[in-house]
């Protein structure tokens, strides 16, 4: 899975409600009142990592092992405890080819760790009274208007806690080598005057990892202070913290010291900048040396040396859990997040990961233990998650489990409220279906099938201990769920239920295509041709199918990936013409082109069904047809014979009902390898 998944990289994803969303009410935001989650109510105090020699004896072999495992060439690592830097060093190479080592002064793009700095800037202006967390943000957008379909005003608090409810939370994710030159990027006011998102879910109701919300929060700071955001950060955060090698621009001196980015194969790749100027959601370049000062300030409640960078009240709000999956499972604070909370071992931990192509970072704060860790490294792997878990187990081990988790029985009548089709609110490509089988709730997605056991109503657990928390909307109906498994991508956002729409008048209730058509209709991918008629036997043009395919593909919310998909969808197909009726072999090739970019569950070669075509396809289409058929991506009227042969009718025109089945199977919740029929 390429760029979008790689950008998710680690937490990178970098990450991360409902009626129980906030530990602070909107009325008490300014007072900074909050409460701990039940999982951290009785934190066990430890001495923490305070011995340089001991830390290095533990960390050195750990990084050696993990860097080899994840093909990482170079990494920085810094540990802060009780106001002091205990360890700050580098491992491996900033540039493998030139044998330049990583040091505490090596520059990395810290990606979404920038969001914590943007939240800090907002809280500085809250301290000064120029911004308010509970006011409609429209007043801070310099006259620009954000469409809002919900009737509930969007606030800075919603934006900083990843609950803005916007339709395209990654609208600002435009990257490329051409943006290293800041003059090529677009100023925020110009960008948002043309590309303002729409609020489509009630603010504060749904957790969705949100890049555009933090970009707009930075835009609010820019407007409130009448200062370009990058200049504000330089004057009010970087300089007071003595962060001499930190910037929101690729200055010549920082580029000279920057670690070379490496791709998945281990080869160097070009560094990428952001198309949005200043980039409040992810544009900072920094070093371990500078981040150590930032962490000291965080652990000292907003103070650094003799300066108050932000008030203690505001800093406490940034560390307090504000958004929850369940009362025992925190998800986000103001600026920070808490994914994979089981790794926290009962400690109050807030983290923030960051990702740019070829660079990853992770900042870990354990405020009650006066401890913080930070690392940056130069590839797109998930190494930081493994190191985070290992560090916590070593320095803050979990208490012994006093007993096994107990489960409640789930009756079929009660299970009904959980069933149906859900779509991730960040990644439209992630779709999940819940059914009831043999007394259990069953969750099926492109990542596989899980049987869930109920801990209590709304909270379930899979076979590996990862939690599935259902959430209610303001009407008290189950409308969302959140899955915290690190093996899935669902942890980056809540998923929203999509209820079936009224059936089409011309689709038979018990027809073989009915479920595919209904699912695509519910997801707003493929609807009526006219009135309430689907026209299942009508043919599609190449242009109509391409547009529908891009919606089913589900990455249209990411500008970089949408561009890549549009460029690759026609690869290898001669004579593309939007007005030409599409054949089945052209449709199969288009689908396979996109599946090769992002395949959530690629079929293993040893499990692939060997398919032999019995009818003639053009040479350029044969492999695509075989690839789809081997994964069971076939319309109901086409099947593989016992000997592996298939009649695909490659040069027949594609019917709308056939398109619905191919798209639903290729990119839907049930896109799993099917057994040979």
XYZ file of C-alpha atoms in Angstrom:
677
model
C 0.000 0.000 0.000
C 1.673 3.063 -1.213
C 1.822 6.702 -0.462
C -1.371 7.258 1.542
C -0.720 4.259 3.717
C 2.921 5.143 4.041
C 1.912 8.599 5.089
C -0.062 6.926 7.755
C 3.135 5.261 8.500
C 3.232 5.083 12.146
C 0.896 6.508 14.238
C 1.337 8.618 11.482
C -1.197 8.125 10.884
C -0.782 10.244 13.029
C -2.848 10.251 13.751
C -6.212 9.764 15.771
C -17.379 11.368 19.642
C -19.819 10.939 20.713
C -22.126 11.794 23.573
C -19.302 11.049 26.016
C -16.726 12.905 23.991
C -15.370 15.475 26.362
C -14.045 15.497 29.864
C -14.634 19.245 29.702
C -17.993 20.702 28.888
C -18.066 23.565 26.428
C -19.130 25.765 29.309
C -16.065 24.924 31.377
C -13.430 24.995 28.645
C -11.817 28.202 29.787
C -11.561 26.845 33.319
C -9.501 23.927 32.090
C -11.444 21.390 34.113
C -10.952 17.760 33.210
C -11.043 14.319 34.730
C -8.773 11.313 34.327
C -10.016 8.205 32.597
C -10.669 5.190 34.774
C -7.616 3.487 33.290
C -5.290 6.136 34.774
C -7.079 6.994 37.997
C -4.468 5.225 40.166
C -1.155 5.771 38.423
C 1.774 3.801 39.767
C 4.732 6.138 40.347
C 8.179 4.956 39.301
C 11.700 6.366 39.254
C 11.552 6.591 35.474
C 14.494 6.667 33.050
C 17.017 8.845 34.921
C 20.324 7.042 34.393
C 22.195 7.724 31.162
C 24.253 4.545 31.293
C 21.233 2.338 31.969
C 19.178 3.967 29.195
C 21.924 3.523 26.646
C 22.528 -0.093 27.667
C 18.837 -0.733 27.015
C 18.233 1.561 24.018
C 21.379 0.820 21.989
C 20.591 -2.860 21.278
C 16.889 -2.025 20.957
C 17.492 0.481 18.171
C 20.030 -1.796 16.524
C 17.478 -4.597 16.426
C 14.494 -2.508 15.341
C 16.381 -0.484 12.736
C 17.499 -3.715 11.123
C 13.999 -5.194 11.319
C 12.350 -2.133 9.768
C 15.150 -1.305 7.314
C 15.800 2.079 8.962
C 19.104 3.725 8.081
C 19.223 6.378 10.787
C 17.344 7.517 13.883
C 17.646 10.116 16.615
C 16.562 9.376 20.181
C 16.170 11.707 23.149
C 15.009 11.060 26.715
C 13.991 13.841 29.098
C 13.324 13.250 32.785
C 12.597 15.688 35.603
C 13.580 18.774 33.621
C 16.840 17.395 32.256
C 18.019 15.743 29.063
C 19.289 12.321 30.127
C 20.132 10.889 26.686
C 20.266 12.598 23.297
C 21.988 10.672 20.545
C 21.767 9.284 17.047
C 21.924 5.820 15.559
C 22.952 4.860 12.036
C 23.164 7.172 9.082
C 21.462 10.393 8.068
C 22.899 9.650 4.633
C 23.851 6.014 4.120
C 25.635 6.608 0.836
C 27.862 9.385 2.212
C 28.236 7.682 5.631
C 26.976 10.792 7.449
C 25.851 9.724 10.955
C 22.677 10.834 12.713
C 23.376 13.144 15.660
C 21.256 15.204 18.022
C 21.577 18.036 15.483
C 20.352 16.101 12.429
C 17.289 17.763 10.924
C 14.112 15.761 10.275
C 10.671 16.733 9.057
C 8.581 16.022 12.149
C 5.292 15.932 10.237
C 2.185 15.910 12.405
C 4.106 16.438 15.641
C 3.668 20.001 14.338
C 0.015 19.769 15.416
C 1.052 19.975 19.069
C 2.915 23.229 18.313
C -0.151 24.604 16.522
C -2.320 23.683 19.511
C 0.204 25.444 21.750
C -0.019 28.582 19.586
C -3.817 28.545 19.864
C -3.613 28.137 23.646
C -1.206 31.086 23.858
C -3.842 33.215 22.182
C -6.528 31.761 24.444
C -4.384 32.935 27.370
C -4.297 36.421 25.841
C -8.036 36.448 25.192
C -7.697 36.819 21.418
C -9.109 33.348 20.751
C -11.793 31.401 22.567
C -12.128 27.644 22.442
C -15.914 27.628 22.635
C -16.788 30.276 20.027
C -17.892 29.756 16.423
C -14.637 29.663 14.443
C -16.159 31.577 11.539
C -15.116 34.800 13.284
C -11.458 33.742 13.079
C -11.327 32.985 9.345
C -10.783 36.524 8.079
C -14.135 36.726 6.337
C -13.987 33.297 4.696
C -17.070 31.142 5.268
C -17.088 27.423 6.058
C -20.275 25.636 4.952
C -21.960 23.853 7.859
C -24.770 21.378 7.246
C -25.327 20.480 10.904
C -26.739 23.572 12.550
C -24.137 23.258 15.336
C -21.289 25.813 15.334
C -17.757 24.516 14.892
C -15.317 25.594 17.617
C -11.541 25.616 18.043
C -11.995 23.011 20.767
C -13.608 20.678 18.227
C -10.816 21.266 15.743
C -7.988 20.755 18.244
C -9.529 17.534 19.586
C -9.994 15.964 16.127
C -13.782 16.229 16.191
C -14.510 18.948 13.620
C -16.886 16.797 11.555
C -15.614 18.033 8.181
C -16.095 16.041 5.006
C -12.481 15.998 3.760
C -10.083 16.062 6.740
C -7.041 15.574 4.478
C -7.862 18.313 1.993
C -4.520 19.991 2.749
C -2.387 16.872 2.111
C -0.613 18.148 -0.982
C 3.068 17.219 -1.083
C 5.934 17.050 -3.524
C 9.575 17.965 -4.111
C 8.506 21.135 -5.909
C 7.251 22.562 -2.601
C 10.687 22.553 -0.986
C 10.783 26.037 -2.465
C 8.298 27.876 -0.271
C 7.465 30.246 -3.121
C 5.711 27.397 -4.933
C 3.274 26.724 -2.080
C -0.112 28.380 -1.651
C -0.827 30.897 1.164
C -3.531 29.701 3.544
C -6.028 32.440 2.736
C -5.760 31.752 -0.995
C -6.031 27.996 -0.453
C -9.093 28.116 1.809
C -10.838 30.684 -0.355
C -10.906 27.946 -3.024
C -10.889 24.732 -0.964
C -12.869 25.241 2.246
C -14.203 21.967 3.704
C -17.829 21.463 4.750
C -18.980 20.443 8.237
C -21.132 17.362 7.585
C -21.250 15.756 11.061
C -22.126 17.582 14.297
C -18.906 19.073 15.701
C -17.763 17.245 18.816
C -19.600 14.032 17.932
C -17.100 12.050 15.844
C -13.353 11.470 16.218
C -11.527 11.771 12.879
C -7.817 12.362 12.499
C -7.927 15.820 11.008
C -5.246 17.649 9.047
C -7.479 20.374 7.654
C -8.789 21.263 11.132
C -5.287 21.986 12.406
C -4.443 23.946 9.269
C -7.502 26.102 9.931
C -6.526 26.455 13.595
C -3.201 27.881 12.439
C -5.091 30.139 10.052
C -7.122 31.379 13.044
C -3.893 32.251 14.890
C -2.648 34.062 11.798
C -5.830 36.138 11.606
C -6.082 36.811 15.347
C -2.501 38.128 15.492
C -2.321 39.649 11.997
C 0.974 37.786 11.589
C 1.959 35.072 9.097
C 1.795 31.778 10.959
C 5.444 30.861 10.375
C 6.600 34.223 11.726
C 4.299 33.847 14.726
C 5.801 30.459 15.540
C 9.339 31.781 15.185
C 8.724 34.719 17.520
C 6.473 33.122 20.139
C 7.614 29.494 20.339
C 10.885 28.663 18.581
C 12.944 31.632 19.825
C 11.679 31.599 23.443
C 12.512 27.880 23.587
C 15.946 28.481 22.055
C 15.079 26.126 19.195
C 17.796 27.361 16.829
C 17.432 24.614 14.212
C 13.643 24.606 13.956
C 11.628 26.232 11.193
C 8.549 25.952 8.996
C 10.707 26.629 5.923
C 13.414 24.654 4.130
C 16.212 27.107 4.794
C 19.598 26.321 3.205
C 21.253 25.558 6.562
C 18.466 23.148 7.582
C 18.489 21.402 4.201
C 22.230 20.893 4.554
C 21.731 19.127 7.897
C 18.559 17.221 6.945
C 18.505 13.425 6.945
C 18.069 11.857 3.524
C 14.567 10.361 3.143
C 14.423 6.684 2.137
C 11.589 4.779 0.514
C 10.214 1.276 1.204
C 12.981 -0.393 -0.832
C 15.730 1.356 1.119
C 16.664 3.658 -1.732
C 16.869 7.434 -1.258
C 13.844 9.443 -2.396
C 13.430 13.196 -2.988
C 12.398 15.249 0.025
C 8.833 16.552 -0.171
C 7.443 19.851 0.957
C 3.805 20.850 1.437
C 1.644 22.649 -1.081
C 0.073 24.672 1.734
C 2.357 27.474 2.899
C 3.389 27.385 6.589
C 1.542 24.054 7.015
C 0.222 24.262 10.616
C -0.803 20.601 10.395
C 2.650 19.224 9.625
C 5.319 21.598 8.330
C 8.006 21.870 11.032
C 11.609 20.813 10.520
C 13.545 20.251 13.740
C 16.216 18.297 15.595
C 16.304 16.069 18.659
C 18.267 18.819 20.422
C 15.504 21.358 19.841
C 12.653 18.961 20.591
C 14.277 18.148 23.948
C 13.699 21.796 24.960
C 10.101 21.612 23.782
C 9.549 18.473 25.881
C 11.085 20.086 28.967
C 8.609 22.956 28.583
C 5.752 20.479 28.200
C 6.739 18.617 31.379
C 7.280 21.873 33.313
C 3.697 22.997 32.751
C 4.483 25.630 30.156
C 7.693 27.058 31.614
C 11.166 27.008 30.105
C 14.034 28.440 32.142
C 12.655 31.783 33.383
C 9.963 32.146 30.697
C 6.295 31.173 30.654
C 5.570 29.948 27.140
C 1.938 29.152 27.922
C -0.141 29.090 31.095
C -0.255 26.013 33.312
C -4.037 25.923 32.832
C -3.680 25.729 29.063
C -0.886 23.159 29.195
C -2.948 21.002 31.555
C -5.773 21.045 29.010
C -3.378 19.879 26.311
C -2.405 16.903 28.471
C -5.907 16.087 29.746
C -7.878 13.387 27.957
C -10.756 15.079 26.154
C -12.146 12.461 23.744
C -12.989 8.866 24.638
C -13.975 5.658 22.850
C -15.252 4.337 26.157
C -14.833 5.828 29.626
C -11.756 3.597 30.013
C -10.281 4.326 26.575
C -9.054 7.880 25.883
C -8.506 8.860 22.252
C -7.316 12.466 22.099
C -6.398 15.606 24.007
C -5.991 19.131 22.696
C -3.294 18.519 20.105
C -2.102 15.109 21.316
C -3.585 11.630 20.974
C -3.613 8.268 22.736
C -3.736 5.483 20.127
C -2.823 1.950 21.247
C -3.560 2.959 24.829
C -2.911 -0.579 26.034
C 0.789 0.170 25.503
C 0.544 2.885 28.184
C 0.399 0.186 30.909
C -1.989 2.228 33.038
C 0.078 5.415 32.846
C -1.327 8.747 31.696
C 0.425 8.951 28.333
C -0.143 11.350 25.429
C 1.681 10.921 22.145
C 1.932 12.463 18.722
C 3.336 10.833 15.641
C 4.409 12.579 12.482
C 5.040 11.496 8.914
C 6.332 12.953 5.704
C 7.548 10.792 2.803
C 10.764 9.183 4.062
C 10.652 10.712 7.564
C 8.841 9.561 10.710
C 8.738 10.979 14.230
C 7.099 10.112 17.530
C 6.819 12.210 20.695
C 5.767 10.427 23.906
C 4.869 12.334 27.084
C 4.321 10.691 30.480
C 3.561 13.875 32.420
C 2.934 12.396 35.889
C 6.297 10.605 35.674
C 8.068 13.776 34.429
C 9.307 11.752 31.472
C 9.314 12.196 27.702
C 10.777 10.307 24.740
C 11.266 11.435 21.145
C 12.594 9.810 18.013
C 12.894 10.694 14.331
C 14.087 8.371 11.584
C 14.393 8.343 7.829
C 11.899 5.906 6.353
C 8.137 5.265 6.418
C 8.046 2.206 8.678
C 6.139 1.620 11.907
C 9.315 1.139 13.950
C 8.297 3.824 16.423
C 5.217 1.885 17.548
C 7.352 -1.121 18.467
C 9.842 1.080 20.318
C 7.054 2.920 22.142
C 5.630 -0.368 23.415
C 9.074 -1.650 24.433
C 10.039 1.559 26.253
C 6.819 1.561 28.250
C 7.163 -2.116 29.182
C 10.721 -1.526 30.385
C 10.352 1.749 32.293
C 6.681 1.677 33.272
C 5.661 -1.999 33.352
C 2.017 -2.869 33.730
C 0.625 -4.164 36.973
C -0.129 -7.857 36.976
C -3.527 -8.604 35.525
C -5.768 -9.541 38.401
C -8.107 -11.603 36.258
C -9.367 -12.397 32.815
C -11.787 -10.142 31.042
C -15.357 -11.227 31.597
C -17.865 -11.139 28.762
C -21.613 -10.789 28.556
C -23.871 -12.877 26.321
C -25.218 -11.131 23.235
C -28.756 -12.031 22.241
C -29.776 -11.743 18.621
C -32.465 -9.193 19.414
C -29.941 -6.965 21.178
C -27.326 -7.476 18.435
C -29.585 -5.951 15.810
C -28.671 -2.384 16.807
C -24.999 -2.979 15.939
C -25.507 -4.586 12.531
C -24.949 -3.023 9.161
C -22.428 -1.261 6.976
C -20.004 1.362 8.323
C -17.463 3.574 6.557
C -14.387 5.174 8.113
C -14.807 8.948 8.372
C -11.224 9.612 7.290
C -10.513 6.810 4.838
C -13.609 6.202 2.729
C -11.858 3.100 1.406
C -12.259 1.414 4.807
C -15.676 -0.207 5.013
C -16.815 -2.635 7.678
C -19.831 -4.895 7.924
C -21.260 -6.277 11.167
C -23.396 -9.427 11.279
C -24.628 -11.775 13.996
C -23.548 -15.424 13.903
C -23.833 -18.173 16.537
C -24.303 -15.830 19.471
C -21.486 -13.428 18.508
C -21.048 -10.146 16.740
C -18.919 -10.621 13.617
C -16.898 -7.787 12.079
C -15.748 -8.130 8.461
C -13.536 -5.690 6.555
C -10.778 -5.629 3.990
C -8.376 -6.563 6.802
C -10.192 -9.783 7.615
C -12.929 -11.211 9.790
C -13.127 -10.934 13.582
C -15.499 -12.522 16.075
C -16.240 -10.019 18.833
C -17.172 -10.646 22.450
C -19.178 -8.122 24.453
C -17.563 -6.628 27.563
C -20.577 -4.427 28.151
C -23.142 -2.845 25.829
C -21.278 -0.632 23.310
C -17.846 -2.170 24.082
C -16.542 -5.353 22.440
C -13.179 -7.102 22.158
C -11.607 -9.095 19.336
C -9.555 -12.279 19.706
C -6.326 -10.309 20.207
C -7.680 -7.970 22.864
C -8.246 -4.924 20.642
C -11.394 -2.996 21.479
C -14.371 -2.104 19.304
C -16.355 0.732 20.867
C -19.731 1.710 19.444
C -20.906 5.294 19.860
C -24.252 7.011 19.800
C -25.235 10.188 18.005
C -27.128 13.091 19.572
C -30.391 11.244 18.947
C -29.206 8.313 21.065
C -28.811 5.953 18.109
C -25.727 3.818 17.502
C -24.150 5.636 14.580
C -20.383 5.077 14.861
C -17.725 2.668 16.034
C -13.992 2.902 16.699
C -11.555 0.002 16.418
C -8.184 0.428 18.129
C -6.244 -2.447 16.573
C -2.761 -1.446 15.307
C -3.137 -4.119 12.593
C -5.964 -2.180 10.978
C -6.146 1.415 9.795
C -9.503 1.980 11.484
C -7.882 3.535 14.546
C -7.372 6.815 12.634
C -11.077 7.683 12.869
C -14.538 6.631 13.925
C -16.536 4.809 11.272
C -20.057 5.985 10.489
C -23.071 3.766 9.882
C -24.593 3.933 6.428
C -28.204 2.868 6.432
C -29.704 1.385 3.296
C -31.727 3.809 1.254
C -35.194 3.019 -0.133
C -34.871 0.215 -2.708
C -34.903 0.914 -6.412
C -38.136 0.128 -8.193
C -36.429 -1.902 -10.909
C -34.032 -4.064 -8.814
C -35.536 -7.436 -7.776
C -35.637 -7.882 -4.015
C -34.103 -11.357 -4.153
C -31.871 -10.766 -7.149
C -28.198 -11.722 -7.133
C -27.137 -8.096 -7.609
C -29.388 -6.553 -4.974
C -26.877 -6.427 -2.071
C -24.125 -4.942 -4.241
C -26.414 -2.271 -5.647
C -27.819 -1.428 -2.204
C -24.351 -1.110 -0.653
C -23.006 1.191 -3.352
C -26.188 3.235 -3.132
C -25.874 3.560 0.658
C -22.253 4.728 0.279
C -23.244 7.311 -2.361
C -21.042 5.590 -4.943
C -23.652 4.486 -7.460
C -27.226 5.724 -7.434
C -30.308 6.049 -9.589
C -30.019 6.613 -13.316
C -33.334 8.440 -13.362
C -36.045 8.924 -10.742
C -35.962 5.840 -8.519
C -34.739 3.577 -11.309
C -31.260 2.041 -11.189
C -31.469 0.751 -14.773
C -29.477 -2.419 -14.048
C -29.313 -3.527 -17.696
C -28.063 -0.191 -19.057
C -24.485 0.035 -20.232
C -21.898 2.506 -18.910
C -19.421 4.692 -20.760
C -15.711 4.602 -19.978
C -15.994 8.034 -18.373
C -18.987 7.080 -16.213
C -17.259 3.946 -14.997
C -13.979 5.773 -14.294
C -15.789 8.374 -12.162
C -17.689 5.675 -10.258
C -14.532 3.600 -9.834
C -12.666 6.516 -8.247
C -15.475 6.903 -5.697
C -15.442 3.178 -4.903
C -11.650 3.248 -4.645
C -12.155 5.596 -1.697
C -8.983 7.700 -1.630
C -10.500 10.756 -3.311
C -10.175 12.702 -0.045
C -6.384 12.725 -0.396
C -5.265 15.141 -3.136
C -1.943 13.361 -3.785
C -3.524 9.941 -4.033
C -6.535 11.107 -6.010
C -4.153 12.593 -8.575
C -2.155 9.354 -8.718
C -5.326 7.300 -9.154
C -6.594 9.450 -12.020
C -3.248 9.110 -13.759
C -3.067 5.332 -13.364
C -6.658 4.283 -13.945
C -6.144 4.212 -17.739
C -2.692 2.608 -17.696
C -2.298 0.020 -20.458
C -5.733 0.659 -22.003
C -5.550 1.805 -25.643
C -7.866 4.459 -27.046
C -9.538 5.751 -23.863
C -12.570 7.908 -24.652
C -15.002 9.039 -21.968
C -17.971 8.760 -24.328
C -17.199 5.231 -25.528
C -19.256 2.371 -24.007
C -17.028 0.339 -21.689
C -16.288 -3.349 -22.192
C -15.820 -5.828 -19.370
C -12.098 -6.195 -20.090
C -11.547 -2.421 -19.919
C -13.428 -2.304 -16.601
C -11.351 -5.185 -15.191
C -8.115 -3.458 -16.180
C -9.184 -0.151 -14.631
C -10.068 -1.888 -11.364
C -6.809 -3.815 -11.233
C -4.808 -0.637 -11.933
C -6.223 0.935 -8.774
C -6.053 -2.198 -6.646
C -2.311 -2.289 -7.303
C -1.986 1.156 -5.692
C -3.854 0.344 -2.470
C -4.789 -3.258 -1.864
C -5.983 -3.642 1.727
C -5.634 -7.406 1.633
C -3.405 -8.479 -1.256
C -3.821 -12.139 -2.106
C -0.825 -14.337 -1.306
C 0.761 -15.994 -4.375
C 0.568 -19.455 -2.821
C -3.167 -19.019 -2.279
C -3.985 -17.553 -5.682
C -6.393 -19.491 -7.855
C -4.903 -20.303 -11.248
C -7.383 -18.969 -13.794
C -7.582 -19.955 -17.458
C -9.691 -17.818 -19.804
C -11.900 -19.766 -22.182
C -12.786 -16.765 -24.331
C -10.520 -14.288 -26.077
C -9.382 -11.122 -24.341
C -6.895 -8.601 -25.657
C -3.342 -9.236 -24.469
C -3.263 -6.070 -22.366
C -6.328 -7.218 -20.347
C -5.604 -10.880 -19.653
C -3.549 -10.481 -16.461
C -6.045 -8.046 -14.948
C -8.978 -10.390 -15.580
C -7.053 -13.332 -14.107
C -5.981 -11.284 -11.068
C -9.546 -10.213 -10.244
C -11.008 -13.660 -10.880
C -8.381 -15.289 -8.634
C -9.632 -13.106 -5.778
C -13.301 -13.870 -6.414
C -13.997 -10.414 -7.850
C -16.614 -11.538 -10.340
C -20.213 -10.602 -11.041
C -22.819 -13.191 -9.900
C -23.380 -14.414 -13.456
C -19.717 -15.363 -13.870
C -17.968 -18.156 -11.977
C -14.773 -20.194 -12.045
C -15.180 -23.797 -13.086
C -13.771 -26.679 -11.048
C -10.727 -26.910 -13.340
C -9.933 -23.186 -12.948
C -11.342 -22.161 -16.310
C -13.650 -19.193 -16.744
C -15.823 -17.614 -19.413
C -15.512 -13.896 -18.674
C -17.031 -12.381 -21.845
C -14.226 -9.773 -21.913
C -15.426 -7.885 -25.004
C -19.088 -7.653 -24.001
C -20.306 -4.251 -22.888
C -20.468 -3.782 -19.115
C -23.951 -3.553 -17.582
C -24.631 -1.287 -14.610
C -25.557 -4.236 -12.402
C -22.295 -5.986 -13.326
C -20.369 -2.813 -12.493
C -22.019 -2.675 -9.061
C -20.870 -6.213 -8.245
C -17.302 -5.762 -9.472
C -16.860 -2.483 -7.570
C -18.480 -3.740 -4.382
C -16.309 -6.861 -4.354
C -13.098 -5.074 -5.338
C -13.350 -2.196 -2.865
C -16.135 -3.113 -0.457
C -16.133 -4.657 3.015
C -16.166 -8.155 1.565
C -13.112 -7.721 -0.692
C -11.608 -10.977 0.524
C -10.260 -13.881 -1.560
C -13.185 -16.176 -2.352
C -12.879 -19.917 -2.616
C -12.960 -21.465 -6.053
C -16.507 -22.321 -7.024
